[in-house]
Short mmCIF file of C-alpha atoms and ligand atoms in Angstrom, two decimals:
data_model
loop_
_atom_site.label_atom_id
_atom_site.label_comp_id
_atom_site.label_asym_id
_atom_site.label_seq_id
_atom_site.Cartn_x
_atom_site.Cartn_y
_atom_site.Cartn_z
CA MET A 1 30.46 124.54 107.04
CA ALA A 2 28.86 126.74 109.15
CA ALA A 3 29.72 130.08 108.78
CA ALA A 4 32.35 130.88 111.65
CA VAL A 5 31.36 132.12 114.72
CA PRO A 6 32.34 136.05 115.16
CA VAL A 7 34.56 135.94 118.58
CA ARG A 8 33.50 139.01 120.72
CA VAL A 9 34.54 138.39 123.84
CA ARG A 10 33.51 140.78 127.23
CA LEU A 11 35.31 141.34 130.04
CA ALA A 12 32.48 141.80 132.98
CA PRO A 13 33.69 143.44 136.22
CA SER A 14 31.57 144.23 139.28
CA PRO A 15 32.10 147.82 140.14
CA THR A 16 32.00 147.22 143.83
CA GLY A 17 36.04 147.86 145.01
CA THR A 18 38.44 150.05 142.58
CA LEU A 19 40.25 147.76 139.58
CA HIS A 20 41.99 145.39 141.23
CA ILE A 21 44.61 143.28 139.06
CA GLY A 22 43.09 139.78 138.63
CA THR A 23 40.48 142.05 137.08
CA ALA A 24 42.97 143.52 135.04
CA ARG A 25 44.95 140.71 134.04
CA THR A 26 41.66 138.88 132.91
CA ALA A 27 40.88 141.94 130.56
CA VAL A 28 43.95 141.59 129.16
CA PHE A 29 44.22 137.28 128.49
CA ASN A 30 40.37 138.90 126.49
CA TRP A 31 42.19 141.23 124.60
CA LEU A 32 44.82 139.90 123.63
CA PHE A 33 43.03 136.67 122.15
CA ALA A 34 40.37 139.51 121.24
CA ARG A 35 43.27 141.25 118.99
CA HIS A 36 45.47 137.89 118.02
CA LEU A 37 41.41 137.02 116.03
CA GLY A 38 40.60 140.26 114.94
CA GLY A 39 37.50 140.14 117.25
CA ALA A 40 35.49 142.68 119.53
CA PHE A 41 36.53 143.22 123.13
CA LEU A 42 33.60 144.61 125.11
CA LEU A 43 32.97 145.54 128.76
CA ARG A 44 29.90 144.77 130.49
CA ILE A 45 29.63 146.24 134.22
CA GLU A 46 27.64 143.79 136.53
CA ASP A 47 25.72 146.24 139.26
CA THR A 48 22.86 144.30 139.85
CA ASP A 49 24.57 144.30 143.92
CA ARG A 50 23.18 147.38 144.13
CA GLU A 51 24.38 147.92 147.78
CA ARG A 52 27.92 147.37 147.05
CA SER A 53 28.36 148.69 143.11
CA LYS A 54 29.05 152.34 143.29
CA ALA A 55 29.71 154.83 140.10
CA GLU A 56 32.55 156.41 141.01
CA TYR A 57 34.04 153.07 141.78
CA THR A 58 33.38 151.77 137.16
CA GLU A 59 34.88 155.30 137.00
CA ASN A 60 38.34 153.47 138.30
CA ILE A 61 37.63 150.56 136.49
CA LEU A 62 37.74 152.22 132.94
CA ASP A 63 40.19 154.97 133.83
CA GLY A 64 42.46 152.38 134.73
CA LEU A 65 41.82 150.00 131.84
CA ARG A 66 42.30 153.62 129.69
CA TRP A 67 45.27 153.90 130.77
CA LEU A 68 47.06 149.76 130.76
CA GLY A 69 45.88 150.26 127.10
CA LEU A 70 43.26 147.95 127.05
CA THR A 71 40.51 149.66 124.14
CA TRP A 72 37.00 148.36 124.12
CA ASP A 73 35.14 148.05 121.02
CA GLU A 74 31.27 148.76 122.51
CA GLU A 75 29.33 150.85 125.02
CA PRO A 76 29.07 148.92 127.91
CA VAL A 77 27.10 147.37 128.23
CA VAL A 78 25.37 147.82 131.75
CA GLN A 79 23.64 144.92 133.79
CA SER A 80 21.12 146.71 135.73
CA ALA A 81 19.99 148.27 132.75
CA ARG A 82 18.39 144.57 131.86
CA ILE A 83 16.36 143.17 134.59
CA GLU A 84 13.49 142.70 132.17
CA ALA A 85 15.55 140.41 130.19
CA HIS A 86 16.78 138.34 133.41
CA ARG A 87 13.27 138.19 134.92
CA ALA A 88 11.51 137.28 131.39
CA ALA A 89 14.48 133.83 131.55
CA ILE A 90 13.22 133.55 135.35
CA GLU A 91 9.43 133.60 133.86
CA GLN A 92 10.62 131.17 130.91
CA LEU A 93 12.77 129.18 133.41
CA LEU A 94 9.25 128.22 135.58
CA GLU A 95 7.02 127.91 132.99
CA GLY A 96 8.97 125.21 131.32
CA GLY A 97 9.37 123.60 134.65
CA HIS A 98 13.42 124.66 135.47
CA ALA A 99 13.13 125.71 138.18
CA TYR A 100 10.29 126.38 141.28
CA ARG A 101 9.09 128.49 143.80
CA CYS A 102 11.30 127.16 147.16
CA PHE A 103 9.95 128.76 150.91
CA ALA A 104 12.98 127.89 152.61
CA SER A 105 13.54 130.09 155.17
CA ASP A 106 17.01 131.24 156.39
CA ALA A 107 16.10 129.24 160.01
CA GLU A 108 15.02 125.98 158.15
CA LEU A 109 18.30 126.55 155.83
CA ALA A 110 20.61 127.20 158.46
CA ALA A 111 19.11 123.90 160.64
CA MET A 112 19.78 121.65 157.03
CA ARG A 113 23.45 122.89 156.95
CA GLU A 114 24.15 122.14 160.45
CA ARG A 115 22.33 118.15 160.28
CA GLN A 116 24.53 118.08 157.15
CA GLN A 117 28.20 118.97 159.02
CA ALA A 118 26.85 117.22 162.34
CA GLU A 119 26.62 114.13 159.29
CA GLY A 120 30.31 114.69 157.95
CA ARG A 121 28.35 116.20 155.19
CA ALA A 122 29.53 119.21 152.39
CA PRO A 123 26.60 121.72 152.75
CA ARG A 124 24.34 121.96 150.06
CA TYR A 125 20.41 122.74 149.40
CA ASP A 126 18.64 119.96 150.17
CA ASN A 127 16.09 119.46 146.80
CA LEU A 128 13.09 120.35 150.72
CA HIS A 129 10.80 122.86 148.14
CA ARG A 130 11.88 121.36 144.47
CA ASP A 131 7.97 119.48 143.98
CA LEU A 132 5.96 121.21 146.25
CA THR A 133 2.59 120.79 145.54
CA PRO A 134 0.47 123.34 144.85
CA GLU A 135 -1.33 123.29 148.38
CA GLN A 136 1.94 122.94 150.63
CA GLN A 137 2.74 126.23 148.42
CA GLN A 138 -0.79 128.03 149.12
CA ALA A 139 0.16 127.20 152.68
CA TYR A 140 3.26 128.78 153.45
CA ILE A 141 2.05 131.16 151.16
CA ASP A 142 -0.92 132.31 153.74
CA GLU A 143 1.71 131.87 156.17
CA GLY A 144 2.66 135.53 155.16
CA ARG A 145 6.66 133.61 153.74
CA GLU A 146 8.53 134.78 150.72
CA ALA A 147 10.18 132.45 147.60
CA VAL A 148 13.99 132.46 146.02
CA VAL A 149 13.75 131.21 142.50
CA ARG A 150 15.76 127.89 142.06
CA PHE A 151 16.66 126.13 138.86
CA ARG A 152 16.44 122.60 139.28
CA ILE A 153 20.40 120.09 138.95
CA ASP A 154 19.13 117.33 138.03
CA ASP A 155 22.13 115.29 140.18
CA GLY A 156 22.56 112.27 138.29
CA ALA A 157 24.18 115.40 135.44
CA THR A 158 26.96 115.01 133.85
CA ILE A 159 28.58 118.34 132.79
CA THR A 160 31.60 118.68 130.43
CA TRP A 161 33.29 121.46 128.19
CA ASN A 162 35.95 121.09 126.54
CA ASP A 163 38.10 124.51 128.16
CA LEU A 164 41.08 126.40 125.90
CA VAL A 165 42.59 125.82 129.23
CA ARG A 166 42.26 123.23 130.86
CA GLY A 167 41.57 120.59 128.28
CA GLU A 168 38.70 118.43 129.03
CA MET A 169 36.20 119.75 131.82
CA ARG A 170 33.64 116.67 133.41
CA TRP A 171 31.64 118.29 136.28
CA ALA A 172 29.12 116.05 138.71
CA GLY A 173 24.98 117.82 138.88
CA SER A 174 25.75 116.50 142.21
CA ASP A 175 28.96 118.23 142.99
CA LEU A 176 26.98 121.80 142.42
CA GLY A 177 25.15 122.26 145.82
CA GLY A 178 21.59 121.64 145.02
CA ASP A 179 19.07 123.31 143.53
CA MET A 180 20.80 126.76 142.80
CA VAL A 181 19.00 130.54 143.62
CA ILE A 182 18.02 132.33 140.68
CA ALA A 183 16.47 135.42 141.82
CA ARG A 184 15.96 136.20 145.53
CA ARG A 185 13.25 136.35 147.53
CA ALA A 186 10.44 138.43 147.25
CA PRO A 187 6.54 137.76 147.50
CA ALA A 188 5.50 134.38 145.21
CA ASP A 189 3.43 136.37 142.85
CA ALA A 190 6.34 138.44 142.24
CA ILE A 191 9.96 137.44 140.76
CA GLY A 192 12.70 138.85 143.33
CA ASP A 193 16.24 140.24 141.86
CA PRO A 194 17.70 137.77 139.80
CA LEU A 195 20.78 136.25 140.76
CA TYR A 196 25.01 136.38 138.54
CA ASN A 197 24.55 132.68 136.87
CA LEU A 198 21.05 133.31 135.83
CA VAL A 199 22.16 137.29 134.74
CA VAL A 200 25.63 136.08 132.95
CA VAL A 201 23.79 133.41 130.92
CA VAL A 202 21.76 135.90 129.83
CA ASP A 203 23.53 138.69 129.18
CA ASP A 204 26.57 136.52 127.02
CA ALA A 205 23.64 135.21 125.36
CA ALA A 206 21.92 138.25 124.25
CA MET A 207 25.51 140.11 124.08
CA ALA A 208 26.86 137.56 121.14
CA ILE A 209 29.51 136.61 123.45
CA SER A 210 32.00 133.32 121.63
CA HIS A 211 34.43 133.12 124.43
CA VAL A 212 34.27 133.48 128.25
CA ILE A 213 37.90 134.30 129.50
CA ARG A 214 37.53 134.56 132.67
CA GLY A 215 39.39 133.32 136.60
CA GLU A 216 39.57 129.46 137.05
CA ASP A 217 37.62 130.38 140.66
CA HIS A 218 34.52 129.87 138.30
CA ILE A 219 34.74 126.80 137.28
CA ALA A 220 32.19 125.15 138.98
CA ASN A 221 29.58 128.27 138.26
CA THR A 222 30.67 127.30 134.03
CA GLY A 223 28.68 124.18 135.57
CA LYS A 224 25.55 126.28 136.52
CA GLN A 225 25.70 127.87 133.39
CA LEU A 226 26.48 125.77 131.02
CA LEU A 227 23.21 123.93 132.43
CA LEU A 228 21.28 127.30 132.21
CA TYR A 229 22.38 127.41 129.10
CA ALA A 230 20.46 124.13 128.48
CA ALA A 231 17.49 124.61 129.81
CA LEU A 232 16.54 128.73 128.32
CA GLY A 233 17.72 126.98 124.42
CA LEU A 234 20.60 129.36 124.31
CA THR A 235 23.53 128.29 122.29
CA PRO A 236 26.43 128.53 125.21
CA PRO A 237 29.95 129.98 124.47
CA GLN A 238 33.20 128.23 124.56
CA PHE A 239 35.00 129.26 128.23
CA ALA A 240 38.46 129.18 129.18
CA HIS A 241 39.81 129.66 132.81
CA THR A 242 42.82 131.29 133.50
CA PRO A 243 45.13 130.49 136.42
CA LEU A 244 44.77 132.69 139.38
CA ILE A 245 47.36 135.04 140.74
CA LEU A 246 48.92 134.49 143.73
CA ASN A 247 50.72 135.91 146.49
CA GLN A 248 54.43 135.21 147.06
CA GLU A 249 52.65 132.11 150.18
CA GLY A 250 51.51 131.09 147.07
CA ARG A 251 47.43 131.30 148.29
CA LYS A 252 45.00 133.68 146.19
CA LEU A 253 46.30 137.02 145.99
CA SER A 254 43.45 139.15 148.43
CA LYS A 255 42.80 142.66 149.56
CA ARG A 256 45.60 141.54 152.62
CA ASP A 257 48.59 141.43 150.92
CA GLY A 258 48.33 145.08 149.97
CA VAL A 259 49.51 146.41 146.92
CA THR A 260 45.91 144.82 144.58
CA SER A 261 44.89 147.52 142.38
CA VAL A 262 45.66 148.99 139.27
CA GLY A 263 45.85 152.30 140.45
CA ASP A 264 48.05 151.43 143.55
CA PHE A 265 50.79 150.23 141.08
CA ARG A 266 49.95 153.96 139.13
CA ALA A 267 50.96 155.29 142.27
CA MET A 268 53.90 153.81 143.14
CA GLY A 269 55.17 154.51 139.94
CA TYR A 270 54.69 151.90 138.12
CA THR A 271 53.78 152.46 133.68
CA ALA A 272 51.04 150.84 132.55
CA GLU A 273 53.56 149.35 129.24
CA ALA A 274 55.05 147.41 132.25
CA LEU A 275 51.81 146.68 134.05
CA VAL A 276 50.24 144.84 131.14
CA ASN A 277 53.64 143.83 130.09
CA TYR A 278 54.35 141.84 133.35
CA MET A 279 51.02 140.47 133.69
CA THR A 280 50.43 138.80 130.71
CA LEU A 281 53.23 136.87 131.80
CA LEU A 282 51.24 136.12 134.94
CA GLY A 283 50.42 132.83 133.32
CA TRP A 284 51.44 133.40 130.49
CA SER A 285 55.16 132.14 128.64
CA PRO A 286 56.30 133.53 125.55
CA PRO A 287 56.46 132.22 122.86
CA GLU A 288 60.33 131.85 121.59
CA GLY A 289 61.57 134.89 120.00
CA ILE A 290 59.30 137.66 121.40
CA GLY A 291 61.63 137.68 125.11
CA GLU A 292 59.37 139.33 128.27
CA ARG A 293 59.57 142.45 127.93
CA PHE A 294 56.97 143.10 125.35
CA SER A 295 53.93 145.59 124.10
CA LEU A 296 50.64 144.51 124.12
CA GLU A 297 50.33 144.63 120.33
CA GLN A 298 53.29 141.84 120.17
CA ALA A 299 52.30 139.59 122.01
CA ALA A 300 48.47 139.87 120.72
CA ALA A 301 50.43 138.95 117.39
CA VAL A 302 51.11 135.59 119.08
CA PHE A 303 48.31 135.68 121.75
CA SER A 304 46.77 131.73 122.33
CA PHE A 305 45.74 129.96 125.04
CA GLU A 306 47.62 126.98 124.18
CA ARG A 307 50.42 128.47 125.99
CA VAL A 308 48.54 129.53 129.15
CA ASN A 309 49.57 127.87 131.78
CA ARG A 310 46.63 125.90 134.28
CA ALA A 311 49.17 126.52 137.96
CA GLY A 312 48.42 129.82 139.55
CA ALA A 313 51.41 132.03 139.06
CA ARG A 314 53.65 133.99 141.58
CA PHE A 315 53.52 137.44 141.97
CA ASP A 316 57.43 138.98 141.71
CA TRP A 317 57.38 142.42 142.12
CA ASP A 318 60.96 141.62 140.91
CA LYS A 319 60.47 140.84 137.21
CA LEU A 320 57.94 143.80 137.71
CA ASN A 321 60.51 146.20 138.58
CA TRP A 322 62.78 145.31 136.33
CA LEU A 323 60.22 145.50 133.26
CA ASN A 324 59.33 148.51 134.85
CA GLY A 325 62.82 150.05 134.44
CA GLN A 326 63.26 148.14 130.96
CA VAL A 327 60.27 150.34 129.73
CA LEU A 328 61.90 153.95 131.55
CA HIS A 329 65.17 153.54 129.93
CA GLY A 330 63.52 152.63 126.69
CA LEU A 331 62.19 156.43 126.75
CA ALA A 332 62.77 159.37 125.02
CA ALA A 333 63.83 161.70 126.99
CA GLY A 334 61.10 163.81 126.13
CA GLU A 335 58.41 161.38 126.87
CA LEU A 336 59.53 160.59 130.19
CA ARG A 337 59.97 163.66 130.92
CA GLN A 338 55.93 163.78 130.13
CA ARG A 339 55.72 161.54 132.53
CA LEU A 340 57.90 162.95 135.17
CA LEU A 341 56.62 166.50 134.82
CA PRO A 342 52.75 166.13 136.88
CA LEU A 343 54.79 164.27 139.81
CA TRP A 344 57.53 166.70 140.12
CA GLN A 345 54.58 169.97 139.85
CA ALA A 346 52.58 167.70 142.34
CA ARG A 347 56.19 168.81 144.53
CA GLY A 348 56.15 172.38 143.54
CA TRP A 349 58.26 171.63 141.44
CA GLY A 350 59.64 173.06 137.68
CA GLU A 351 59.16 176.91 138.13
CA GLY A 352 61.71 179.78 137.79
CA ALA A 353 64.73 178.76 135.59
CA SER A 354 63.79 174.87 136.23
CA ALA A 355 60.09 175.06 133.73
CA ASP A 356 62.70 175.55 131.01
CA VAL A 357 61.99 171.97 129.06
CA ALA A 358 65.07 172.05 127.95
CA TRP A 359 66.48 171.74 130.97
CA GLN A 360 63.92 169.63 131.98
CA GLU A 361 64.86 166.68 129.19
CA ASP A 362 68.81 167.11 130.42
CA LEU A 363 67.40 165.82 133.35
CA CYS A 364 65.76 163.44 132.44
CA ALA A 365 68.16 161.98 130.00
CA LEU A 366 70.53 161.83 132.91
CA LEU A 367 68.43 160.00 135.72
CA GLY A 368 66.79 158.34 133.12
CA PRO A 369 69.03 155.20 132.51
CA SER A 370 68.79 154.90 136.70
CA LEU A 371 64.83 153.99 136.78
CA SER A 372 63.04 151.82 138.39
CA LEU A 373 60.05 153.57 138.92
CA LEU A 374 58.60 156.61 137.79
CA ALA A 375 58.89 157.36 141.34
CA ASP A 376 62.10 157.84 141.93
CA GLY A 377 62.59 159.86 139.54
CA VAL A 378 61.15 162.12 141.69
CA ASP A 379 63.53 161.33 144.85
CA GLN A 380 66.42 161.48 142.41
CA ALA A 381 65.28 164.45 140.62
CA ALA A 382 64.97 166.17 144.69
CA PRO A 383 68.45 167.96 144.94
CA PHE A 384 68.12 169.76 141.41
CA PHE A 385 64.43 171.39 142.53
CA GLU A 386 65.63 171.78 145.70
CA THR A 387 68.53 173.06 147.86
CA PRO A 388 69.40 169.18 149.44
CA VAL A 389 70.33 168.74 153.25
CA PRO A 390 73.72 167.02 153.55
CA ASP A 391 74.24 163.84 155.03
CA GLU A 392 76.32 162.33 157.16
CA ALA A 393 79.59 161.94 155.10
CA ALA A 394 78.79 165.11 152.60
CA LEU A 395 78.71 166.77 156.33
CA ALA A 396 82.07 164.80 156.74
CA LEU A 397 83.45 166.20 153.94
CA ARG A 398 83.19 169.45 154.45
CA ALA A 399 85.79 169.52 157.06
CA ASP A 400 88.04 168.53 154.71
CA GLU A 401 90.49 170.99 154.35
CA ALA A 402 92.75 170.02 151.15
CA SER A 403 88.65 169.85 149.26
CA ARG A 404 87.93 173.05 150.95
CA ALA A 405 90.66 174.36 148.53
CA ALA A 406 90.18 172.61 146.08
CA LEU A 407 86.07 174.67 146.23
CA SER A 408 87.27 178.13 147.10
CA ALA A 409 89.62 177.29 144.22
CA LEU A 410 87.81 176.46 141.83
CA LEU A 411 84.13 179.57 143.21
CA GLU A 412 87.17 182.31 142.63
CA GLN A 413 86.64 181.15 138.56
CA LEU A 414 83.21 180.03 138.30
CA PRO A 415 81.99 181.82 135.09
CA GLU A 416 78.73 183.84 135.01
CA GLY A 417 78.07 182.56 132.08
CA PRO A 418 77.34 179.42 130.09
CA LEU A 419 79.71 176.53 130.91
CA GLU A 420 80.34 174.06 128.61
CA THR A 421 81.59 170.30 128.61
CA GLU A 422 85.00 171.43 127.45
CA ALA A 423 85.44 174.24 129.45
CA ALA A 424 84.34 172.74 133.13
CA GLN A 425 86.64 169.93 132.17
CA ALA A 426 89.57 172.54 131.91
CA LEU A 427 89.00 174.66 135.54
CA LEU A 428 88.16 171.26 137.50
CA GLY A 429 91.86 170.54 136.17
CA ALA A 430 92.80 174.68 136.46
CA ALA A 431 91.63 174.21 140.56
CA ALA A 432 92.65 171.60 141.86
CA THR A 433 96.05 172.25 140.30
CA ALA A 434 95.88 176.28 141.87
CA ALA A 435 94.73 174.10 145.22
CA GLY A 436 97.50 171.42 145.21
CA VAL A 437 95.19 168.97 145.64
CA LYS A 438 94.00 166.07 143.31
CA LYS A 439 91.25 166.52 140.76
CA GLY A 440 89.40 163.89 142.73
CA VAL A 441 89.46 165.12 144.95
CA LEU A 442 87.81 168.34 144.32
CA MET A 443 85.22 165.78 142.35
CA LYS A 444 83.92 164.19 145.33
CA GLY A 445 84.56 167.94 147.33
CA LEU A 446 82.19 169.31 144.51
CA ARG A 447 79.63 166.53 144.46
CA ALA A 448 79.15 166.38 148.06
CA ALA A 449 78.68 170.41 148.16
CA LEU A 450 76.26 170.36 145.01
CA LEU A 451 73.77 167.10 145.93
CA GLY A 452 74.73 167.48 149.96
CA SER A 453 75.65 163.12 149.53
CA LEU A 454 78.41 161.79 148.50
CA LYS A 455 76.52 159.04 145.07
CA GLY A 456 74.44 160.89 142.83
CA PRO A 457 74.15 160.49 138.79
CA ASP A 458 76.89 161.49 136.68
CA LEU A 459 79.40 164.92 138.25
CA LEU A 460 79.39 166.90 135.79
CA THR A 461 76.30 166.68 133.74
CA THR A 462 75.22 167.70 137.08
CA TRP A 463 76.98 170.39 137.34
CA LEU A 464 76.25 171.35 134.05
CA LEU A 465 72.46 171.46 134.92
CA LEU A 466 73.17 173.31 137.86
CA HIS A 467 74.80 176.13 136.76
CA ARG A 468 72.05 177.32 134.03
CA LEU A 469 69.22 177.85 137.39
CA GLY A 470 72.53 179.47 138.57
CA SER A 471 73.02 177.21 142.01
CA ASP A 472 76.06 175.79 141.74
CA ARG A 473 77.64 178.37 143.38
CA GLY A 474 75.74 179.21 145.98
CA ARG A 475 75.84 175.40 147.13
CA ILE A 476 79.43 175.72 146.84
CA ALA A 477 79.48 178.61 148.87
CA THR A 478 76.98 177.91 151.14
CA SER A 479 79.50 174.47 151.26
CA LEU A 480 82.64 176.18 152.34
N1 LIG B 501 31.08 139.90 137.74
C1 LIG B 501 32.27 138.52 137.56
C2 LIG B 501 33.28 138.99 138.76
O1 LIG B 501 33.30 140.32 138.95
C3 LIG B 501 32.47 138.27 136.11
C4 LIG B 501 32.47 137.44 136.45
C5 LIG B 501 32.67 136.92 134.63
O2 LIG B 501 33.58 136.60 134.13
O3 LIG B 501 31.18 135.75 134.42
O4 LIG B 501 33.59 137.70 138.86
#
């Protein structure tokens, strides 16, 4: 029996934009598959589009993957550094008669497409320059024309592969758009910039990639790439085409849908754990027993393409928010504080008495259970760091005589020093009795005075936290 091929998969992002959620989801499936089988997860930066590729996008993509916990195993391969290998492959194809130079001008190609359209045919290259004689070629060169290199695609070819997600796949050569350009236009004695399908095949082979896992928008490319593997005498990898992420309307999620980059989700206060968890669920049904909230490691232990759906996966904000809440509720106060602190500090919060770590952790313990986004931990923490502007309901209550009387009584008995839960409870009871009002009236008034709102987290804990900062007295006094 032949030795098993080591599992090596790759993510091949183009650094022409920030890390897109679709690319990140492809990364998740690659990572899970590699980790499940003890294989390697690699990166290749596809920067051959020199005009649109930017170093800052590469940084953004690597940063985003790191943040999500999708660690890779070898130095990323930079595609542009491999151009000589790409050119050599094109040379090989030209020499073997698998590729040829096409001198067709843009105007001629446009006229061809118009003709096809008028005849109601799908646009394709009509292979016109496939069999030029050396004299015809020379005539074009003498005219001063440059040439692209095209790879012959036999219309009669049938390409089949066993897709790990979609099963038996079959593609007709005649459906691939005619002979394919593999190098951009250049003088006929040179080879222009190599193009996507060619470079991907050369690089995947050089990196010994065993499984190509990518979005189903690449299915036609796979057909073309399999023909290239054969012509170059290379062994093709296996393929898995994952379902696309769809928007609420069922169309492919695109920039027009607003939030699509991983950085956007991060800035909105989503945690990496919830986002990778959610992306895993976008197109994969977890087996019984692990539920819907899981870590990457838990998913890797049970991941297989058998449970990846063929249908597109609709983006569901409610599910993502629910997962994010689950992650936040499960964080220890110290961990939550670590995550919130940079956001608080960005607002200039956490100075003076509120810089105390224990105080901040107690605040996190109070707010944690009600957070759905990390950003909620900024909104809800605001009245603890800054004197709140009272809302209408709180202002209305400040005019209430009974409430005022109770708050005055409380203020008189408020100690300067530390205050514990039991003593605070007793104090509330005593102040309400002294003012002749129900304790509930005092509690409501106290909340309005402290938070500027009738809503908020547990009152007693809130009060004690503010007391530790020494800011309860001032707030109560101002409200009277
Ligand atoms: N650079 C390609 C993309 O971002 C990679 C596709 C592939 O995985 O082959 O779509």
